[in-house]
Short mmCIF file of C-alpha atoms in Angstrom, two decimals:
data_model
loop_
_atom_site.label_atom_id
_atom_site.label_comp_id
_atom_site.label_asym_id
_atom_site.label_seq_id
_atom_site.Cartn_x
_atom_site.Cartn_y
_atom_site.Cartn_z
CA MET A 28 4.11 1.51 13.03
CA VAL A 29 3.10 -0.86 15.56
CA TYR A 30 -0.28 -3.04 15.51
CA HIS A 31 -2.47 -2.10 18.43
CA PHE A 32 -5.93 -4.28 18.60
CA GLY A 33 -5.66 -4.92 14.60
CA LYS A 34 -4.73 -1.09 13.91
CA LEU A 35 -1.73 0.48 12.94
CA GLY A 36 -0.65 2.58 15.27
CA TYR A 37 1.80 5.69 14.95
CA LEU A 38 3.98 8.61 17.10
CA ALA A 39 5.27 11.62 15.39
CA ILE A 40 7.18 14.31 17.29
CA GLN A 41 8.63 17.74 16.41
CA VAL A 42 10.03 20.81 18.25
CA GLN A 43 6.81 22.70 19.04
CA SER A 44 6.80 26.46 17.79
CA ALA A 45 5.64 28.26 21.04
CA GLU A 46 5.06 26.97 24.61
CA GLY A 47 1.49 26.72 25.49
CA THR A 48 0.07 25.89 22.02
CA ALA A 49 0.13 22.53 20.19
CA ASP A 50 1.67 22.18 16.90
CA VAL A 51 -0.57 20.64 14.23
CA PHE A 52 0.32 17.66 12.31
CA THR A 53 -0.81 17.09 8.68
CA THR A 54 0.64 14.64 5.91
CA LEU A 55 2.17 17.25 4.02
CA LEU A 56 3.87 18.75 7.65
CA PRO A 57 4.13 15.51 9.33
CA GLY A 58 7.12 16.24 11.88
CA ILE A 59 9.59 13.28 12.97
CA GLY A 60 7.87 9.95 12.34
CA MET A 61 8.90 7.63 15.20
CA PRO A 62 9.27 4.03 14.16
CA ILE A 63 7.66 2.47 17.26
CA THR A 64 7.41 -1.08 18.05
CA ASP A 65 5.22 -0.78 20.80
CA GLN A 66 2.22 1.54 21.65
CA PRO A 67 3.49 4.58 23.20
CA GLY A 68 3.30 4.61 26.76
CA ILE A 69 2.88 8.59 27.00
CA LYS A 70 -0.83 8.97 28.58
CA PRO A 71 -2.70 12.12 30.13
CA VAL A 72 -2.66 12.50 33.78
CA ILE A 73 -5.80 14.06 35.87
CA GLU A 74 -5.01 14.29 39.35
CA LYS A 75 -8.16 15.39 41.58
CA GLU A 76 -8.98 16.45 45.36
CA PHE A 77 -11.81 15.53 47.10
CA LYS A 78 -13.19 18.25 49.17
CA ASN A 79 -16.58 17.03 50.33
CA TYR A 80 -18.59 13.69 50.22
CA TYR A 81 -22.38 13.62 50.31
CA LYS A 82 -24.69 10.67 50.40
CA LYS A 83 -28.30 11.48 49.65
CA SER A 84 -30.50 8.04 49.76
CA SER A 85 -29.26 5.75 47.25
CA SER A 86 -27.42 8.60 45.37
CA GLU A 87 -23.49 9.73 46.02
CA TYR A 88 -22.18 13.00 45.41
CA SER A 89 -18.59 14.52 45.73
CA ASP A 90 -16.98 17.88 45.26
CA TYR A 91 -13.51 17.67 43.92
CA THR A 92 -10.78 20.37 42.42
CA VAL A 93 -8.53 19.10 39.70
CA LYS A 94 -4.65 19.62 41.09
CA ARG A 95 -3.12 18.89 38.10
CA LEU A 96 -3.63 18.30 34.16
CA ALA A 97 -0.51 16.53 32.75
CA ALA A 98 0.96 13.81 30.72
CA GLU A 99 3.56 11.62 30.90
CA GLY A 100 5.18 8.43 30.27
CA ASP A 101 8.02 6.82 28.14
CA ILE A 102 8.55 6.86 24.17
CA ALA A 103 10.66 3.58 23.06
CA VAL A 104 11.92 3.69 19.48
CA PRO A 105 14.99 1.96 17.76
CA ALA A 106 17.99 4.15 17.10
CA PHE A 107 17.10 5.69 13.92
CA PRO A 108 19.10 8.37 12.45
CA GLU A 109 17.81 11.27 10.21
CA GLY A 110 15.39 11.99 12.90
CA PRO A 111 14.18 9.85 15.87
CA LEU A 112 17.91 9.42 16.89
CA GLU A 113 18.47 13.33 16.94
CA ALA A 114 15.20 14.46 18.17
CA CYS A 115 15.68 12.07 21.44
CA LEU A 116 19.21 13.26 21.86
CA TYR A 117 18.26 17.13 21.33
CA GLY A 118 15.45 16.39 24.00
CA VAL A 119 17.74 15.09 26.48
CA PHE A 120 20.73 17.64 26.13
CA GLY A 121 19.30 20.64 24.85
CA ASP A 122 22.07 22.27 22.57
CA VAL A 123 23.77 20.54 19.54
CA ALA A 124 26.30 21.70 17.20
CA SER A 125 25.79 20.73 13.66
CA THR A 126 28.70 20.48 11.03
CA VAL A 127 28.26 19.47 7.27
CA ILE A 128 30.79 16.76 6.52
CA ALA A 129 33.02 18.20 3.60
CA ALA A 130 32.56 14.74 1.35
CA GLU A 131 28.82 14.67 1.77
CA THR A 132 27.00 17.92 1.44
CA THR A 133 23.75 16.85 2.67
CA THR A 134 25.57 14.56 5.73
CA TYR A 135 25.80 16.44 9.21
CA GLU A 136 28.06 15.64 12.53
CA ASN A 137 26.17 16.40 15.10
CA VAL A 138 27.79 16.93 18.53
CA PHE A 139 25.26 17.19 21.61
CA VAL A 140 25.86 19.29 24.94
CA MET A 141 24.06 19.69 28.06
CA ASP A 142 22.22 23.17 28.21
CA ASP A 143 20.30 24.76 30.95
CA THR A 144 17.00 25.25 28.88
CA LEU A 145 15.84 22.00 27.36
CA PRO A 146 13.31 22.09 24.03
CA ILE A 147 9.88 21.67 24.22
CA PHE A 148 7.96 19.19 21.80
CA SER A 149 4.62 18.31 20.31
CA ALA A 150 3.54 14.79 19.81
CA ALA A 151 0.91 12.85 17.87
CA VAL A 152 -0.10 9.20 18.98
CA GLY A 153 -2.84 7.75 16.39
CA ARG A 154 -4.02 4.72 15.01
CA ASP A 155 -4.55 4.07 11.05
CA ALA A 156 -7.48 6.53 9.86
CA LEU A 157 -8.64 7.75 13.49
CA ALA A 158 -8.40 11.03 14.87
CA TYR A 159 -5.02 11.23 16.92
CA GLN A 160 -4.60 12.66 20.13
CA GLU A 161 -2.26 15.43 20.78
CA PHE A 162 0.55 16.19 23.49
CA TYR A 163 2.39 19.30 23.88
CA ASP A 164 4.84 21.30 26.17
CA LEU A 165 6.67 17.82 26.25
CA ARG A 166 9.70 17.56 27.89
CA MET A 167 12.34 14.59 27.78
CA GLY A 168 13.99 13.51 30.83
CA LYS A 169 16.07 10.23 31.32
CA MET A 170 17.15 8.37 28.30
CA ASP A 171 18.06 5.00 28.41
CA ILE A 172 20.27 3.24 25.79
CA SER A 173 20.44 -0.33 25.51
CA MET A 174 21.66 -2.95 22.84
CA SER A 175 21.71 -6.79 22.92
CA PRO A 176 23.75 -9.19 20.80
CA GLY A 177 22.24 -9.28 16.96
CA GLU A 178 19.71 -6.50 17.60
CA ASP A 179 18.89 -3.18 17.13
CA ILE A 180 20.10 -0.30 19.38
CA SER A 181 17.19 0.99 21.52
CA LEU A 182 16.20 4.43 23.06
CA THR A 183 13.59 4.77 25.55
CA VAL A 184 13.08 8.45 26.72
CA SER A 185 10.86 9.51 29.71
CA THR A 186 8.44 12.69 28.92
CA THR A 187 6.59 14.76 30.97
CA GLY A 188 4.21 17.57 29.39
CA LYS A 189 0.41 18.26 28.89
CA GLY A 190 -2.29 16.17 27.18
CA GLY A 191 -4.40 17.93 24.56
CA ALA A 192 -7.57 17.28 22.04
CA ILE A 193 -8.10 13.78 20.57
CA ASP A 194 -10.03 14.55 17.81
CA ASN A 195 -7.51 15.66 15.49
CA ALA A 196 -7.60 14.79 11.88
CA ALA A 197 -5.44 11.55 10.93
CA PHE A 198 -2.11 11.97 8.59
CA THR A 199 0.45 9.87 7.24
CA PRO A 200 3.96 9.98 9.48
CA ALA A 201 7.11 10.42 7.25
CA TYR A 202 9.18 7.94 8.44
CA PRO A 203 13.26 7.81 8.17
CA ASP A 204 14.54 5.50 5.13
CA THR A 205 17.87 4.26 6.69
CA ARG A 206 18.11 1.65 8.53
CA SER A 207 18.50 1.65 12.77
CA PHE A 208 21.67 1.79 14.36
CA ALA A 209 22.51 -1.88 15.31
CA PHE A 210 24.81 -3.92 17.79
CA ASP A 211 27.65 -3.71 15.27
CA ASP A 212 27.68 -0.20 14.76
CA ILE A 213 28.28 0.70 18.46
CA GLY A 214 31.66 1.49 19.99
CA VAL A 215 32.85 2.69 23.44
CA SER A 216 35.80 5.17 24.23
CA LEU A 217 37.29 6.41 27.60
CA GLY A 218 39.47 9.19 26.29
CA GLY A 219 41.17 7.24 23.69
CA ALA A 220 40.38 5.04 20.84
CA PRO A 221 36.55 3.42 20.56
CA ASN A 222 36.38 -0.33 21.36
CA CYS A 223 34.01 -1.59 19.06
CA ASP A 224 33.97 -5.01 20.61
CA VAL A 225 30.77 -4.29 22.80
CA THR A 226 28.63 -7.55 23.22
CA GLU A 227 25.85 -6.11 25.49
CA LEU A 228 25.12 -2.46 26.51
CA SER A 229 22.97 -0.25 28.83
CA LEU A 230 23.45 3.47 29.41
CA SER A 231 21.35 5.89 31.18
CA ILE A 232 21.57 9.85 30.50
#
């Protein structure tokens, strides 16, 4: 949901079914659409170790071994509820207790707590009708929460995992239909009643 070189880019993410195998995203099963405002920073990483170097006339040769195939980078998204916000918090904390609010049978109160085991995610990064690139076995690390006056609350989550195929069929993500949390939705509490007169916020988890 961000224009990049004239094309509309998108990012979708979901809790992965099984470690080692990327989930497949389709328009019917689109995962969680992340309403990104910048091209995702997550990229494949290949680390090589060069063993020998040869030179014969004008040609050069080198032998190397691949030390690490991985993917890493940041995912930045406004704090939209009903998907993106919960996915980021679940990825960082690892456990969530959800309770139905009595007055709203389709609304849940979520309490996130730290767990020894973090969930893994699959992600799809694509542009318009072009094939998307998959990432899998993603784990979330540090999350930065920031807010400025008059702005939406912003989440930036670091990720590490593996890069996968780049020729997966394009699809249409499903985005949340609620607004993002904004500067006037936030309150801070240190053991007492929340203080809602927060003018600026920068928090790292």
